[in-house]
Amino acid sequence: MKMEAYIRILGSETQIRALQNHANLPDATVKETKARLWSYETKRVPINPEALDDGLKALLLRYRPFFSAIRAHCNGDADVYLEVI
């Protein structure tokens, strides 16, 4: 089974654009959703299903500096997800 994981933030265009400018992650994408929210997504990374915890921990550690940007620009009214697919 193939698995991938990434971090996704849904919010207003203003929040997502500010987050994009602050974080400046080269592998992130920004797009408008059908629900008129904006999405900021990190690059999807492969996860070994037999070491799921290790893979998710590595992803979170990789983007740890990014969490301060989320706190600075999303004020609790944006949704933050760790998605595994």
Coordinates of C-alpha atoms in Angstrom, one line a residue:
M1 CA 0.0 0.0 0.0
K2 CA 1.3 3.4 -0.9
M3 CA 0.7 6.3 1.6
E4 CA 1.5 10.0 1.5
A5 CA 1.0 12.8 4.1
Y6 CA 1.0 16.6 4.0
I7 CA -0.2 19.6 6.0
R8 CA -3.1 21.6 4.7
I9 CA -4.6 24.9 6.0
L10 CA -8.0 26.2 4.9
G11 CA -8.8 29.9 5.5
S12 CA -9.6 33.2 3.9
E13 CA -7.6 34.4 0.9
T14 CA -6.0 37.1 3.1
Q15 CA -4.9 34.5 5.7
I16 CA -3.5 32.1 3.2
R17 CA -1.7 34.8 1.2
A18 CA -0.1 36.2 4.4
L19 CA 0.9 32.7 5.4
Q20 CA 2.4 32.0 2.0
N21 CA 4.4 35.2 2.2
H22 CA 5.6 34.6 5.8
A23 CA 6.5 30.9 5.4
N24 CA 7.9 31.1 1.9
L25 CA 8.0 27.3 1.5
P26 CA 9.1 26.6 -2.1
D27 CA 7.2 23.3 -2.3
A28 CA 3.8 24.6 -1.1
T29 CA 0.8 25.3 -3.2
V30 CA -2.0 27.8 -2.8
K31 CA -5.4 27.5 -4.5
E32 CA -9.0 28.4 -4.1
T33 CA -11.4 25.6 -3.2
K34 CA -15.0 25.0 -4.5
A35 CA -16.2 26.2 -1.0
R36 CA -14.7 29.7 -1.6
L37 CA -12.0 29.0 1.0
W38 CA -8.3 29.1 0.2
S39 CA -6.0 26.1 0.7
Y40 CA -2.3 26.1 1.5
E41 CA -0.7 22.7 1.2
T42 CA 2.8 21.5 1.8
K43 CA 4.4 19.0 -0.6
R44 CA 3.1 15.4 -0.2
V45 CA 5.8 13.1 1.3
P46 CA 5.8 9.3 1.0
I47 CA 5.0 7.5 4.3
N48 CA 6.0 3.9 5.0
P49 CA 2.8 2.2 6.3
E50 CA 4.9 -0.1 8.5
A51 CA 6.5 2.9 10.2
L52 CA 3.5 5.3 10.1
D53 CA 4.4 7.1 13.4
D54 CA 8.0 7.6 12.3
G55 CA 6.9 9.1 9.0
L56 CA 4.4 11.4 10.5
K57 CA 6.8 12.6 13.1
A58 CA 9.4 13.3 10.4
L59 CA 6.9 15.3 8.4
L60 CA 5.9 17.4 11.5
L61 CA 9.6 18.0 12.4
R62 CA 10.4 19.1 8.9
Y63 CA 7.7 21.8 9.0
R64 CA 8.0 22.7 12.7
P65 CA 9.3 26.2 11.9
F66 CA 6.2 26.7 9.7
F67 CA 3.9 26.4 12.8
S68 CA 4.8 29.8 14.1
A69 CA 3.7 31.3 10.8
I70 CA 0.4 29.4 11.1
R71 CA -0.1 30.9 14.6
A72 CA 0.8 34.4 13.4
H73 CA -1.6 34.5 10.5
C74 CA -4.5 32.2 11.2
N75 CA -5.9 33.5 14.6
G76 CA -7.8 30.3 15.4
D77 CA -10.4 30.7 12.6
A78 CA -8.6 28.6 10.0
D79 CA -8.6 24.9 9.8
V80 CA -5.3 23.0 10.0
Y81 CA -5.0 19.4 8.9
L82 CA -2.5 16.7 8.8
E83 CA -3.7 14.5 6.0
V84 CA -2.7 11.0 5.2
I85 CA -3.7 9.5 1.9

